[in-house]
Amino acid sequence: MDRMEVTETFAGISLPGHLHTKESLHFAATFPFRATDVLIVTYPKSGTTWMQEILTLLYSNGDVLPAKTIPNWMRAPWLEQTYFRDALRDTAGHRLITTHLPAHVLGPALQQSRAKVVYVARNPKDVAVSFYHFHRLAKFLPDPGSFDAFLARFLEGTVQYGSWFEHVKGWLGQRQALDIFYITYEELHQDLRGAAERLGAFLGRPLGPETLGSLERHCSFAAMRDNAMVNYSLIPAEIMDHSQGRFMRKGVVGDWREHFSPRQTALFDRVYRERMGDAGLRAPWTLA
Ligand code: A3P
């Protein structure tokens, strides 16, 4: 498989060379957004796929056909990945695009274009656990080693895709500059219907009860786990080793409690306080 062992470095962060090249990253950094574009922005494992599915259902008015027939990475392609140019549909209407890139790379172009941004954040302890398991599955990511070693690199910000803290703080810092909607994975869990209603209002597409009902059913963890267009079972075993686990792994809030030792929890809490300070994230998670 292509470039499985290659790491690209861009804007100070490491990215898997299987998915990114210098050229694809340059294309992303200079991409001419339109005011009608909707960009889903996340640090990996924060609910990216979930938001892709929610926005698919929102724009299809609850019709499940696109979500059941087109893979998520084609419905909302990743801006920075090599296949983006071919995947982007040149529709007259909205274009759904996904990215993990930091705010300092995309902020100016987004501001100029007035494209809409949906930023999803998740409790970083759960992100670390989910990312660790994903490393075991994804052959284009380095061997994570032990959870303890991985967690140390996650806290340092030397894992692929860079620092969670910098990503979240960078995008939170765009509050005034961009047309941006912030939501957390935990809020989606708590009230998916309410979150979808607020998203509909933000995107200028108020949702009726039927659309909301269909969206709720189709975007449940169980429905998505069983949908081949979104559970990554279509990806060949050379790229994702499905014997190591599922992409749709647990889909719960607070799984970190099953993984963190008291020492790891204390270390994480200290680094979180130091790095986040008063960053202003309305975080519905408890760190303790
Ligand atoms: P876990 O590994 O904790 O299960 P991303 O799409 O950003 O890579 O995030 C993947 C994480 O979101 C995985 O977390 C996955 O199970 C979870 N997820 C995806 N769809 C979900 C849903 N409908 N409900 C809850 N969690 C979901």
PDB file of C-alpha atoms and ligand atoms in Angstrom:
ATOM      1  CA  MET A   1       0.000   0.000   0.000  1.00  0.00           C
ATOM      2  CA  ASP A   2       1.062   3.530  -0.754  1.00  0.00           C
ATOM      3  CA  ARG A   3       3.240   5.515   1.621  1.00  0.00           C
ATOM      4  CA  MET A   4       2.145   3.537   4.707  1.00  0.00           C
ATOM      5  CA  GLU A   5       5.404   4.306   6.500  1.00  0.00           C
ATOM      6  CA  VAL A   6       5.653   7.942   5.394  1.00  0.00           C
ATOM      7  CA  THR A   7       4.961  10.860   7.730  1.00  0.00           C
ATOM      8  CA  GLU A   8       4.297  14.303   6.276  1.00  0.00           C
ATOM      9  CA  THR A   9       5.086  17.368   8.362  1.00  0.00           C
ATOM     10  CA  PHE A  10       2.937  20.405   7.776  1.00  0.00           C
ATOM     11  CA  ALA A  11       2.375  23.563   9.824  1.00  0.00           C
ATOM     12  CA  GLY A  12       4.358  21.956  12.634  1.00  0.00           C
ATOM     13  CA  ILE A  13       2.277  18.777  12.830  1.00  0.00           C
ATOM     14  CA  SER A  14       2.832  15.206  11.665  1.00  0.00           C
ATOM     15  CA  LEU A  15       0.273  13.600   9.369  1.00  0.00           C
ATOM     16  CA  PRO A  16       0.018  10.130   7.815  1.00  0.00           C
ATOM     17  CA  GLY A  17       1.725  10.086   4.423  1.00  0.00           C
ATOM     18  CA  HIS A  18      -0.731   7.463   3.194  1.00  0.00           C
ATOM     19  CA  LEU A  19      -3.461  10.109   3.198  1.00  0.00           C
ATOM     20  CA  HIS A  20      -1.510  13.350   2.772  1.00  0.00           C
ATOM     21  CA  THR A  21       1.174  14.684   0.449  1.00  0.00           C
ATOM     22  CA  LYS A  22       2.880  18.081   0.318  1.00  0.00           C
ATOM     23  CA  GLU A  23       0.757  18.814  -2.717  1.00  0.00           C
ATOM     24  CA  SER A  24      -2.573  17.832  -1.086  1.00  0.00           C
ATOM     25  CA  LEU A  25      -1.722  19.920   1.976  1.00  0.00           C
ATOM     26  CA  HIS A  26      -0.799  22.916  -0.145  1.00  0.00           C
ATOM     27  CA  PHE A  27      -4.073  22.504  -2.032  1.00  0.00           C
ATOM     28  CA  ALA A  28      -5.967  22.509   1.281  1.00  0.00           C
ATOM     29  CA  ALA A  29      -4.141  25.540   2.630  1.00  0.00           C
ATOM     30  CA  THR A  30      -4.973  27.588  -0.465  1.00  0.00           C
ATOM     31  CA  PHE A  31      -8.461  26.207  -1.089  1.00  0.00           C
ATOM     32  CA  PRO A  32     -10.973  28.848  -2.275  1.00  0.00           C
ATOM     33  CA  PHE A  33     -13.933  28.275   0.050  1.00  0.00           C
ATOM     34  CA  ARG A  34     -17.361  29.534  -0.908  1.00  0.00           C
ATOM     35  CA  ALA A  35     -19.885  31.203   1.380  1.00  0.00           C
ATOM     36  CA  THR A  36     -22.160  28.189   0.818  1.00  0.00           C
ATOM     37  CA  ASP A  37     -19.551  25.660   1.995  1.00  0.00           C
ATOM     38  CA  VAL A  38     -20.002  23.889   5.329  1.00  0.00           C
ATOM     39  CA  LEU A  39     -16.784  22.703   6.951  1.00  0.00           C
ATOM     40  CA  ILE A  40     -16.799  20.063   9.689  1.00  0.00           C
ATOM     41  CA  VAL A  41     -13.706  20.591  11.838  1.00  0.00           C
ATOM     42  CA  THR A  42     -12.432  18.173  14.481  1.00  0.00           C
ATOM     43  CA  TYR A  43      -9.379  16.804  16.169  1.00  0.00           C
ATOM     44  CA  PRO A  44      -9.459  13.060  15.269  1.00  0.00           C
ATOM     45  CA  LYS A  45     -11.757  10.798  17.294  1.00  0.00           C
ATOM     46  CA  SER A  46     -13.955  13.649  18.462  1.00  0.00           C
ATOM     47  CA  GLY A  47     -17.137  12.734  16.593  1.00  0.00           C
ATOM     48  CA  THR A  48     -16.182  13.561  12.990  1.00  0.00           C
ATOM     49  CA  THR A  49     -18.044  10.633  11.437  1.00  0.00           C
ATOM     50  CA  TRP A  50     -21.068  11.258  13.635  1.00  0.00           C
ATOM     51  CA  MET A  51     -21.263  14.890  12.468  1.00  0.00           C
ATOM     52  CA  GLN A  52     -20.812  13.843   8.825  1.00  0.00           C
ATOM     53  CA  GLU A  53     -23.825  11.553   9.232  1.00  0.00           C
ATOM     54  CA  ILE A  54     -25.911  14.178  11.065  1.00  0.00           C
ATOM     55  CA  LEU A  55     -25.286  16.802   8.388  1.00  0.00           C
ATOM     56  CA  THR A  56     -25.970  14.276   5.608  1.00  0.00           C
ATOM     57  CA  LEU A  57     -29.410  13.584   7.105  1.00  0.00           C
ATOM     58  CA  LEU A  58     -29.992  17.262   7.772  1.00  0.00           C
ATOM     59  CA  TYR A  59     -29.354  18.196   4.141  1.00  0.00           C
ATOM     60  CA  SER A  60     -31.324  15.222   2.762  1.00  0.00           C
ATOM     61  CA  ASN A  61     -34.341  16.228   4.899  1.00  0.00           C
ATOM     62  CA  GLY A  62     -34.182  12.874   6.642  1.00  0.00           C
ATOM     63  CA  ASP A  63     -33.945  10.762   3.469  1.00  0.00           C
ATOM     64  CA  VAL A  64     -31.555   7.918   4.377  1.00  0.00           C
ATOM     65  CA  LEU A  65     -30.658   7.052   0.772  1.00  0.00           C
ATOM     66  CA  PRO A  66     -27.430   9.122   0.486  1.00  0.00           C
ATOM     67  CA  ALA A  67     -26.230   7.877   3.882  1.00  0.00           C
ATOM     68  CA  LYS A  68     -26.908   4.284   2.870  1.00  0.00           C
ATOM     69  CA  THR A  69     -25.413   4.404  -0.611  1.00  0.00           C
ATOM     70  CA  ILE A  70     -22.436   6.813  -0.521  1.00  0.00           C
ATOM     71  CA  PRO A  71     -19.440   6.370   1.814  1.00  0.00           C
ATOM     72  CA  ASN A  72     -19.074   9.139   4.375  1.00  0.00           C
ATOM     73  CA  TRP A  73     -15.659  10.148   3.009  1.00  0.00           C
ATOM     74  CA  MET A  74     -17.273  10.912  -0.349  1.00  0.00           C
ATOM     75  CA  ARG A  75     -20.262  12.750   1.132  1.00  0.00           C
ATOM     76  CA  ALA A  76     -18.047  15.028   3.212  1.00  0.00           C
ATOM     77  CA  PRO A  77     -14.487  14.574   1.875  1.00  0.00           C
ATOM     78  CA  TRP A  78     -11.374  15.512   3.835  1.00  0.00           C
ATOM     79  CA  LEU A  79      -9.971  18.756   2.490  1.00  0.00           C
ATOM     80  CA  GLU A  80      -6.331  17.864   3.163  1.00  0.00           C
ATOM     81  CA  GLN A  81      -6.329  14.304   1.834  1.00  0.00           C
ATOM     82  CA  THR A  82      -5.010  13.243  -1.558  1.00  0.00           C
ATOM     83  CA  TYR A  83      -8.386  12.194  -2.981  1.00  0.00           C
ATOM     84  CA  PHE A  84     -10.141  15.487  -2.155  1.00  0.00           C
ATOM     85  CA  ARG A  85      -9.915  17.082  -5.581  1.00  0.00           C
ATOM     86  CA  ASP A  86     -11.625  14.096  -7.206  1.00  0.00           C
ATOM     87  CA  ALA A  87     -14.192  13.675  -4.467  1.00  0.00           C
ATOM     88  CA  LEU A  88     -15.452  17.236  -4.217  1.00  0.00           C
ATOM     89  CA  ARG A  89     -18.741  17.550  -6.033  1.00  0.00           C
ATOM     90  CA  ASP A  90     -19.054  20.823  -7.833  1.00  0.00           C
ATOM     91  CA  THR A  91     -22.640  21.374  -6.863  1.00  0.00           C
ATOM     92  CA  ALA A  92     -24.341  24.708  -7.094  1.00  0.00           C
ATOM     93  CA  GLY A  93     -25.626  24.242  -3.547  1.00  0.00           C
ATOM     94  CA  HIS A  94     -23.752  23.623  -0.320  1.00  0.00           C
ATOM     95  CA  ARG A  95     -20.613  21.477  -0.258  1.00  0.00           C
ATOM     96  CA  LEU A  96     -19.927  19.430   2.879  1.00  0.00           C
ATOM     97  CA  ILE A  97     -16.199  19.274   3.617  1.00  0.00           C
ATOM     98  CA  THR A  98     -14.293  17.768   6.547  1.00  0.00           C
ATOM     99  CA  THR A  99     -10.913  18.726   8.003  1.00  0.00           C
ATOM    100  CA  HIS A 100      -8.571  18.025  10.914  1.00  0.00           C
ATOM    101  CA  LEU A 101      -6.275  20.957  10.064  1.00  0.00           C
ATOM    102  CA  PRO A 102      -5.518  23.647  12.643  1.00  0.00           C
ATOM    103  CA  ALA A 103      -7.180  27.066  12.730  1.00  0.00           C
ATOM    104  CA  HIS A 104      -4.051  29.022  11.915  1.00  0.00           C
ATOM    105  CA  VAL A 105      -3.879  27.275   8.519  1.00  0.00           C
ATOM    106  CA  LEU A 106      -7.529  27.663   7.486  1.00  0.00           C
ATOM    107  CA  GLY A 107      -8.787  30.654   9.515  1.00  0.00           C
ATOM    108  CA  PRO A 108      -7.921  33.454   7.050  1.00  0.00           C
ATOM    109  CA  ALA A 109      -9.436  31.716   3.976  1.00  0.00           C
ATOM    110  CA  LEU A 110     -12.563  30.817   5.928  1.00  0.00           C
ATOM    111  CA  GLN A 111     -12.975  34.339   7.192  1.00  0.00           C
ATOM    112  CA  GLN A 112     -12.649  35.780   3.728  1.00  0.00           C
ATOM    113  CA  SER A 113     -15.137  33.345   2.203  1.00  0.00           C
ATOM    114  CA  ARG A 114     -17.652  33.481   5.074  1.00  0.00           C
ATOM    115  CA  ALA A 115     -18.062  29.679   4.800  1.00  0.00           C
ATOM    116  CA  LYS A 116     -19.821  28.079   7.760  1.00  0.00           C
ATOM    117  CA  VAL A 117     -17.835  25.993  10.236  1.00  0.00           C
ATOM    118  CA  VAL A 118     -19.072  23.280  12.613  1.00  0.00           C
ATOM    119  CA  TYR A 119     -16.465  22.472  15.275  1.00  0.00           C
ATOM    120  CA  VAL A 120     -16.900  19.274  17.321  1.00  0.00           C
ATOM    121  CA  ALA A 121     -14.824  18.748  20.490  1.00  0.00           C
ATOM    122  CA  ARG A 122     -14.749  15.769  22.843  1.00  0.00           C
ATOM    123  CA  ASN A 123     -13.410  15.107  26.325  1.00  0.00           C
ATOM    124  CA  PRO A 124      -9.702  14.731  25.565  1.00  0.00           C
ATOM    125  CA  LYS A 125      -9.395  11.737  27.879  1.00  0.00           C
ATOM    126  CA  ASP A 126     -11.911   9.855  25.745  1.00  0.00           C
ATOM    127  CA  VAL A 127     -10.195  11.184  22.600  1.00  0.00           C
ATOM    128  CA  ALA A 128      -6.883   9.738  23.816  1.00  0.00           C
ATOM    129  CA  VAL A 129      -8.455   6.327  24.472  1.00  0.00           C
ATOM    130  CA  SER A 130     -10.299   6.266  21.151  1.00  0.00           C
ATOM    131  CA  PHE A 131      -7.184   7.443  19.277  1.00  0.00           C
ATOM    132  CA  TYR A 132      -5.075   4.763  20.956  1.00  0.00           C
ATOM    133  CA  HIS A 133      -7.438   2.027  19.788  1.00  0.00           C
ATOM    134  CA  PHE A 134      -7.629   3.596  16.331  1.00  0.00           C
ATOM    135  CA  HIS A 135      -3.828   3.426  16.054  1.00  0.00           C
ATOM    136  CA  ARG A 136      -4.039  -0.320  16.502  1.00  0.00           C
ATOM    137  CA  LEU A 137      -6.587  -0.554  13.705  1.00  0.00           C
ATOM    138  CA  ALA A 138      -5.193   1.949  11.197  1.00  0.00           C
ATOM    139  CA  LYS A 139      -2.096   0.635   9.446  1.00  0.00           C
ATOM    140  CA  PHE A 140      -1.188   4.148   8.249  1.00  0.00           C
ATOM    141  CA  LEU A 141      -0.594   5.286  11.840  1.00  0.00           C
ATOM    142  CA  PRO A 142       2.490   4.282  13.852  1.00  0.00           C
ATOM    143  CA  ASP A 143       2.368   1.450  16.363  1.00  0.00           C
ATOM    144  CA  PRO A 144       1.107   3.237  19.508  1.00  0.00           C
ATOM    145  CA  GLY A 145       3.084   1.041  21.921  1.00  0.00           C
ATOM    146  CA  SER A 146       1.636   0.871  25.428  1.00  0.00           C
ATOM    147  CA  PHE A 147      -1.280   3.108  26.429  1.00  0.00           C
ATOM    148  CA  ASP A 148       1.013   4.850  28.915  1.00  0.00           C
ATOM    149  CA  ALA A 149       3.584   5.679  26.219  1.00  0.00           C
ATOM    150  CA  PHE A 150       0.850   6.838  23.833  1.00  0.00           C
ATOM    151  CA  LEU A 151      -0.738   9.028  26.503  1.00  0.00           C
ATOM    152  CA  ALA A 152       2.610  10.729  27.173  1.00  0.00           C
ATOM    153  CA  ARG A 153       2.906  11.611  23.461  1.00  0.00           C
ATOM    154  CA  PHE A 154      -0.735  12.737  23.340  1.00  0.00           C
ATOM    155  CA  LEU A 155      -0.104  15.145  26.240  1.00  0.00           C
ATOM    156  CA  GLU A 156       3.117  16.403  24.610  1.00  0.00           C
ATOM    157  CA  GLY A 157       1.279  16.933  21.326  1.00  0.00           C
ATOM    158  CA  THR A 158       3.728  14.791  19.363  1.00  0.00           C
ATOM    159  CA  VAL A 159       1.149  12.280  18.100  1.00  0.00           C
ATOM    160  CA  GLN A 160       0.023  12.474  14.483  1.00  0.00           C
ATOM    161  CA  TYR A 161      -2.408  15.374  13.876  1.00  0.00           C
ATOM    162  CA  GLY A 162      -0.589  17.345  16.579  1.00  0.00           C
ATOM    163  CA  SER A 163      -1.672  18.645  19.950  1.00  0.00           C
ATOM    164  CA  TRP A 164      -5.316  18.322  21.027  1.00  0.00           C
ATOM    165  CA  PHE A 165      -4.831  21.426  23.203  1.00  0.00           C
ATOM    166  CA  GLU A 166      -3.540  23.565  20.329  1.00  0.00           C
ATOM    167  CA  HIS A 167      -6.281  22.332  18.002  1.00  0.00           C
ATOM    168  CA  VAL A 168      -9.105  23.145  20.393  1.00  0.00           C
ATOM    169  CA  LYS A 169      -7.649  26.452  21.552  1.00  0.00           C
ATOM    170  CA  GLY A 170      -6.891  27.522  18.000  1.00  0.00           C
ATOM    171  CA  TRP A 171     -10.443  26.923  16.803  1.00  0.00           C
ATOM    172  CA  LEU A 172     -12.013  28.369  19.971  1.00  0.00           C
ATOM    173  CA  GLY A 173      -9.992  31.489  19.212  1.00  0.00           C
ATOM    174  CA  GLN A 174     -11.936  31.902  15.937  1.00  0.00           C
ATOM    175  CA  ARG A 175     -15.214  32.665  17.715  1.00  0.00           C
ATOM    176  CA  GLN A 176     -15.257  36.325  16.657  1.00  0.00           C
ATOM    177  CA  ALA A 177     -13.706  35.898  13.224  1.00  0.00           C
ATOM    178  CA  LEU A 178     -15.754  33.047  11.746  1.00  0.00           C
ATOM    179  CA  ASP A 179     -19.318  31.930  11.301  1.00  0.00           C
ATOM    180  CA  ILE A 180     -18.655  28.985  13.606  1.00  0.00           C
ATOM    181  CA  PHE A 181     -20.874  26.617  15.596  1.00  0.00           C
ATOM    182  CA  TYR A 182     -19.294  24.831  18.549  1.00  0.00           C
ATOM    183  CA  ILE A 183     -20.642  21.561  19.863  1.00  0.00           C
ATOM    184  CA  THR A 184     -19.270  18.672  21.886  1.00  0.00           C
ATOM    185  CA  TYR A 185     -19.526  14.934  21.435  1.00  0.00           C
ATOM    186  CA  GLU A 186     -21.037  14.819  24.916  1.00  0.00           C
ATOM    187  CA  GLU A 187     -23.818  17.247  23.915  1.00  0.00           C
ATOM    188  CA  LEU A 188     -24.629  15.054  20.920  1.00  0.00           C
ATOM    189  CA  HIS A 189     -24.939  12.142  23.323  1.00  0.00           C
ATOM    190  CA  GLN A 190     -27.076  14.024  25.777  1.00  0.00           C
ATOM    191  CA  ASP A 191     -29.572  15.414  23.302  1.00  0.00           C
ATOM    192  CA  LEU A 192     -29.059  14.518  19.632  1.00  0.00           C
ATOM    193  CA  ARG A 193     -32.420  15.952  18.609  1.00  0.00           C
ATOM    194  CA  GLY A 194     -31.803  19.279  20.328  1.00  0.00           C
ATOM    195  CA  ALA A 195     -28.312  19.447  18.807  1.00  0.00           C
ATOM    196  CA  ALA A 196     -29.728  18.767  15.327  1.00  0.00           C
ATOM    197  CA  GLU A 197     -32.331  21.500  15.813  1.00  0.00           C
ATOM    198  CA  ARG A 198     -29.642  23.998  16.769  1.00  0.00           C
ATOM    199  CA  LEU A 199     -27.514  22.918  13.805  1.00  0.00           C
ATOM    200  CA  GLY A 200     -30.518  23.358  11.505  1.00  0.00           C
ATOM    201  CA  ALA A 201     -31.025  26.886  12.824  1.00  0.00           C
ATOM    202  CA  PHE A 202     -27.324  27.700  12.359  1.00  0.00           C
ATOM    203  CA  LEU A 203     -27.340  26.391   8.786  1.00  0.00           C
ATOM    204  CA  GLY A 204     -30.598  28.135   7.906  1.00  0.00           C
ATOM    205  CA  ARG A 205     -32.486  24.854   7.514  1.00  0.00           C
ATOM    206  CA  PRO A 206     -35.096  24.476  10.234  1.00  0.00           C
ATOM    207  CA  LEU A 207     -35.941  20.783  10.644  1.00  0.00           C
ATOM    208  CA  GLY A 208     -39.450  19.345  10.863  1.00  0.00           C
ATOM    209  CA  PRO A 209     -40.391  16.512  13.229  1.00  0.00           C
ATOM    210  CA  GLU A 210     -40.126  13.833  10.525  1.00  0.00           C
ATOM    211  CA  THR A 211     -36.619  14.845   9.507  1.00  0.00           C
ATOM    212  CA  LEU A 212     -35.605  14.992  13.155  1.00  0.00           C
ATOM    213  CA  GLY A 213     -37.056  11.554  13.846  1.00  0.00           C
ATOM    214  CA  SER A 214     -35.265  10.009  10.874  1.00  0.00           C
ATOM    215  CA  LEU A 215     -32.008  11.748  11.781  1.00  0.00           C
ATOM    216  CA  GLU A 216     -32.214  10.504  15.360  1.00  0.00           C
ATOM    217  CA  ARG A 217     -32.840   6.931  14.265  1.00  0.00           C
ATOM    218  CA  HIS A 218     -30.219   6.858  11.559  1.00  0.00           C
ATOM    219  CA  CYS A 219     -27.485   8.621  13.562  1.00  0.00           C
ATOM    220  CA  SER A 220     -27.733   6.358  16.598  1.00  0.00           C
ATOM    221  CA  PHE A 221     -24.579   4.423  17.420  1.00  0.00           C
ATOM    222  CA  ALA A 222     -26.265   1.090  16.617  1.00  0.00           C
ATOM    223  CA  ALA A 223     -27.519   2.258  13.207  1.00  0.00           C
ATOM    224  CA  MET A 224     -24.149   3.730  12.261  1.00  0.00           C
ATOM    225  CA  ARG A 225     -22.231   0.687  13.512  1.00  0.00           C
ATOM    226  CA  ASP A 226     -24.280  -1.453  11.108  1.00  0.00           C
ATOM    227  CA  ASN A 227     -24.090   0.926   8.134  1.00  0.00           C
ATOM    228  CA  ALA A 228     -21.230  -0.148   5.843  1.00  0.00           C
ATOM    229  CA  MET A 229     -21.162   3.347   4.300  1.00  0.00           C
ATOM    230  CA  VAL A 230     -19.967   4.814   7.558  1.00  0.00           C
ATOM    231  CA  ASN A 231     -18.421   2.068   9.723  1.00  0.00           C
ATOM    232  CA  TYR A 232     -15.241   1.788   7.595  1.00  0.00           C
ATOM    233  CA  SER A 233     -15.767  -1.925   6.929  1.00  0.00           C
ATOM    234  CA  LEU A 234     -15.287  -1.082   3.215  1.00  0.00           C
ATOM    235  CA  ILE A 235     -11.632  -0.227   3.853  1.00  0.00           C
ATOM    236  CA  PRO A 236      -9.353  -3.160   2.944  1.00  0.00           C
ATOM    237  CA  ALA A 237      -7.515  -5.019   5.689  1.00  0.00           C
ATOM    238  CA  GLU A 238      -4.100  -3.753   4.482  1.00  0.00           C
ATOM    239  CA  ILE A 239      -5.206  -0.252   5.488  1.00  0.00           C
ATOM    240  CA  MET A 240      -7.425  -1.006   8.481  1.00  0.00           C
ATOM    241  CA  ASP A 241      -6.822  -4.231  10.340  1.00  0.00           C
ATOM    242  CA  HIS A 242     -10.394  -5.110  11.262  1.00  0.00           C
ATOM    243  CA  SER A 243      -9.181  -8.013  13.407  1.00  0.00           C
ATOM    244  CA  GLN A 244      -7.856  -5.390  15.857  1.00  0.00           C
ATOM    245  CA  GLY A 245     -11.287  -3.929  16.563  1.00  0.00           C
ATOM    246  CA  ARG A 246     -14.025  -1.803  15.054  1.00  0.00           C
ATOM    247  CA  PHE A 247     -13.968   1.822  13.976  1.00  0.00           C
ATOM    248  CA  MET A 248     -17.364   2.126  15.698  1.00  0.00           C
ATOM    249  CA  ARG A 249     -15.779   0.882  18.888  1.00  0.00           C
ATOM    250  CA  LYS A 250     -17.934   1.766  21.921  1.00  0.00           C
ATOM    251  CA  GLY A 251     -19.418   5.179  21.271  1.00  0.00           C
ATOM    252  CA  VAL A 252     -19.791   6.051  24.937  1.00  0.00           C
ATOM    253  CA  VAL A 253     -18.941   8.978  27.191  1.00  0.00           C
ATOM    254  CA  GLY A 254     -16.338   8.392  29.908  1.00  0.00           C
ATOM    255  CA  ASP A 255     -14.672   5.220  28.611  1.00  0.00           C
ATOM    256  CA  TRP A 256     -11.375   6.738  29.825  1.00  0.00           C
ATOM    257  CA  ARG A 257     -12.301   5.550  33.318  1.00  0.00           C
ATOM    258  CA  GLU A 258     -11.713   1.991  32.101  1.00  0.00           C
ATOM    259  CA  HIS A 259      -8.224   2.867  30.863  1.00  0.00           C
ATOM    260  CA  PHE A 260      -6.626   5.535  33.069  1.00  0.00           C
ATOM    261  CA  SER A 261      -4.689   4.698  36.213  1.00  0.00           C
ATOM    262  CA  PRO A 262      -4.876   7.207  39.122  1.00  0.00           C
ATOM    263  CA  ARG A 263      -1.372   8.409  38.176  1.00  0.00           C
ATOM    264  CA  GLN A 264      -2.358   8.958  34.539  1.00  0.00           C
ATOM    265  CA  THR A 265      -5.502  10.809  35.647  1.00  0.00           C
ATOM    266  CA  ALA A 266      -3.513  13.133  37.928  1.00  0.00           C
ATOM    267  CA  LEU A 267      -0.953  13.832  35.202  1.00  0.00           C
ATOM    268  CA  PHE A 268      -3.647  14.482  32.603  1.00  0.00           C
ATOM    269  CA  ASP A 269      -5.577  16.839  34.913  1.00  0.00           C
ATOM    270  CA  ARG A 270      -2.444  18.841  35.676  1.00  0.00           C
ATOM    271  CA  VAL A 271      -1.509  19.224  32.003  1.00  0.00           C
ATOM    272  CA  TYR A 272      -5.124  20.072  31.104  1.00  0.00           C
ATOM    273  CA  ARG A 273      -5.254  22.857  33.699  1.00  0.00           C
ATOM    274  CA  GLU A 274      -1.884  24.224  32.580  1.00  0.00           C
ATOM    275  CA  ARG A 275      -2.696  24.130  28.884  1.00  0.00           C
ATOM    276  CA  MET A 276      -6.376  25.082  28.838  1.00  0.00           C
ATOM    277  CA  GLY A 277      -6.439  27.733  31.565  1.00  0.00           C
ATOM    278  CA  ASP A 278      -9.432  29.893  30.734  1.00  0.00           C
ATOM    279  CA  ALA A 279      -9.731  28.840  27.083  1.00  0.00           C
ATOM    280  CA  GLY A 280     -13.488  29.163  27.398  1.00  0.00           C
ATOM    281  CA  LEU A 281     -14.624  25.747  26.200  1.00  0.00           C
ATOM    282  CA  ARG A 282     -18.102  25.038  27.510  1.00  0.00           C
ATOM    283  CA  ALA A 283     -17.026  21.536  28.375  1.00  0.00           C
ATOM    284  CA  PRO A 284     -19.807  19.289  29.667  1.00  0.00           C
ATOM    285  CA  TRP A 285     -17.275  16.780  30.917  1.00  0.00           C
ATOM    286  CA  THR A 286     -15.784  16.292  34.324  1.00  0.00           C
ATOM    287  CA  LEU A 287     -12.074  15.704  34.300  1.00  0.00           C
ATOM    288  CA  ALA A 288     -11.947  13.899  37.628  1.00  0.00           C
TER     289      ALA A 288
HETATM  290  P1  A3P B   1     -14.920   5.368  20.396  1.00  0.00           P
HETATM  291  O1  A3P B   1     -13.600   4.885  19.869  1.00  0.00           O
HETATM  292  O2  A3P B   1     -14.795   5.978  21.772  1.00  0.00           O
HETATM  293  O3  A3P B   1     -15.999   4.337  20.329  1.00  0.00           O
HETATM  294  P2  A3P B   1     -14.166  10.132  14.645  1.00  0.00           P
HETATM  295  O4  A3P B   1     -15.313   9.930  13.731  1.00  0.00           O
HETATM  296  O5  A3P B   1     -13.868  11.577  14.932  1.00  0.00           O
HETATM  297  O6  A3P B   1     -12.959   9.361  14.200  1.00  0.00           O
HETATM  298  O7  A3P B   1     -14.584   9.561  16.067  1.00  0.00           O
HETATM  299  C1  A3P B   1     -14.807   8.193  16.261  1.00  0.00           C
HETATM  300  C2  A3P B   1     -15.453   8.003  17.611  1.00  0.00           C
HETATM  301  O8  A3P B   1     -16.823   8.435  17.553  1.00  0.00           O
HETATM  302  C3  A3P B   1     -15.472   6.546  18.039  1.00  0.00           C
HETATM  303  O9  A3P B   1     -15.397   6.583  19.470  1.00  0.00           O
HETATM  304  C4  A3P B   1     -16.851   6.121  17.535  1.00  0.00           C
HETATM  305  O10 A3P B   1     -17.352   4.955  18.151  1.00  0.00           O
HETATM  306  C5  A3P B   1     -17.655   7.361  17.927  1.00  0.00           C
HETATM  307  N1  A3P B   1     -18.950   7.459  17.232  1.00  0.00           N
HETATM  308  C6  A3P B   1     -19.185   7.430  15.907  1.00  0.00           C
HETATM  309  N2  A3P B   1     -20.502   7.498  15.657  1.00  0.00           N
HETATM  310  C7  A3P B   1     -21.126   7.566  16.860  1.00  0.00           C
HETATM  311  C8  A3P B   1     -22.490   7.640  17.270  1.00  0.00           C
HETATM  312  N3  A3P B   1     -23.495   7.638  16.399  1.00  0.00           N
HETATM  313  N4  A3P B   1     -22.753   7.688  18.604  1.00  0.00           N
HETATM  314  C9  A3P B   1     -21.757   7.681  19.490  1.00  0.00           C
HETATM  315  N5  A3P B   1     -20.444   7.612  19.170  1.00  0.00           N
HETATM  316  C10 A3P B   1     -20.133   7.555  17.865  1.00  0.00           C
END
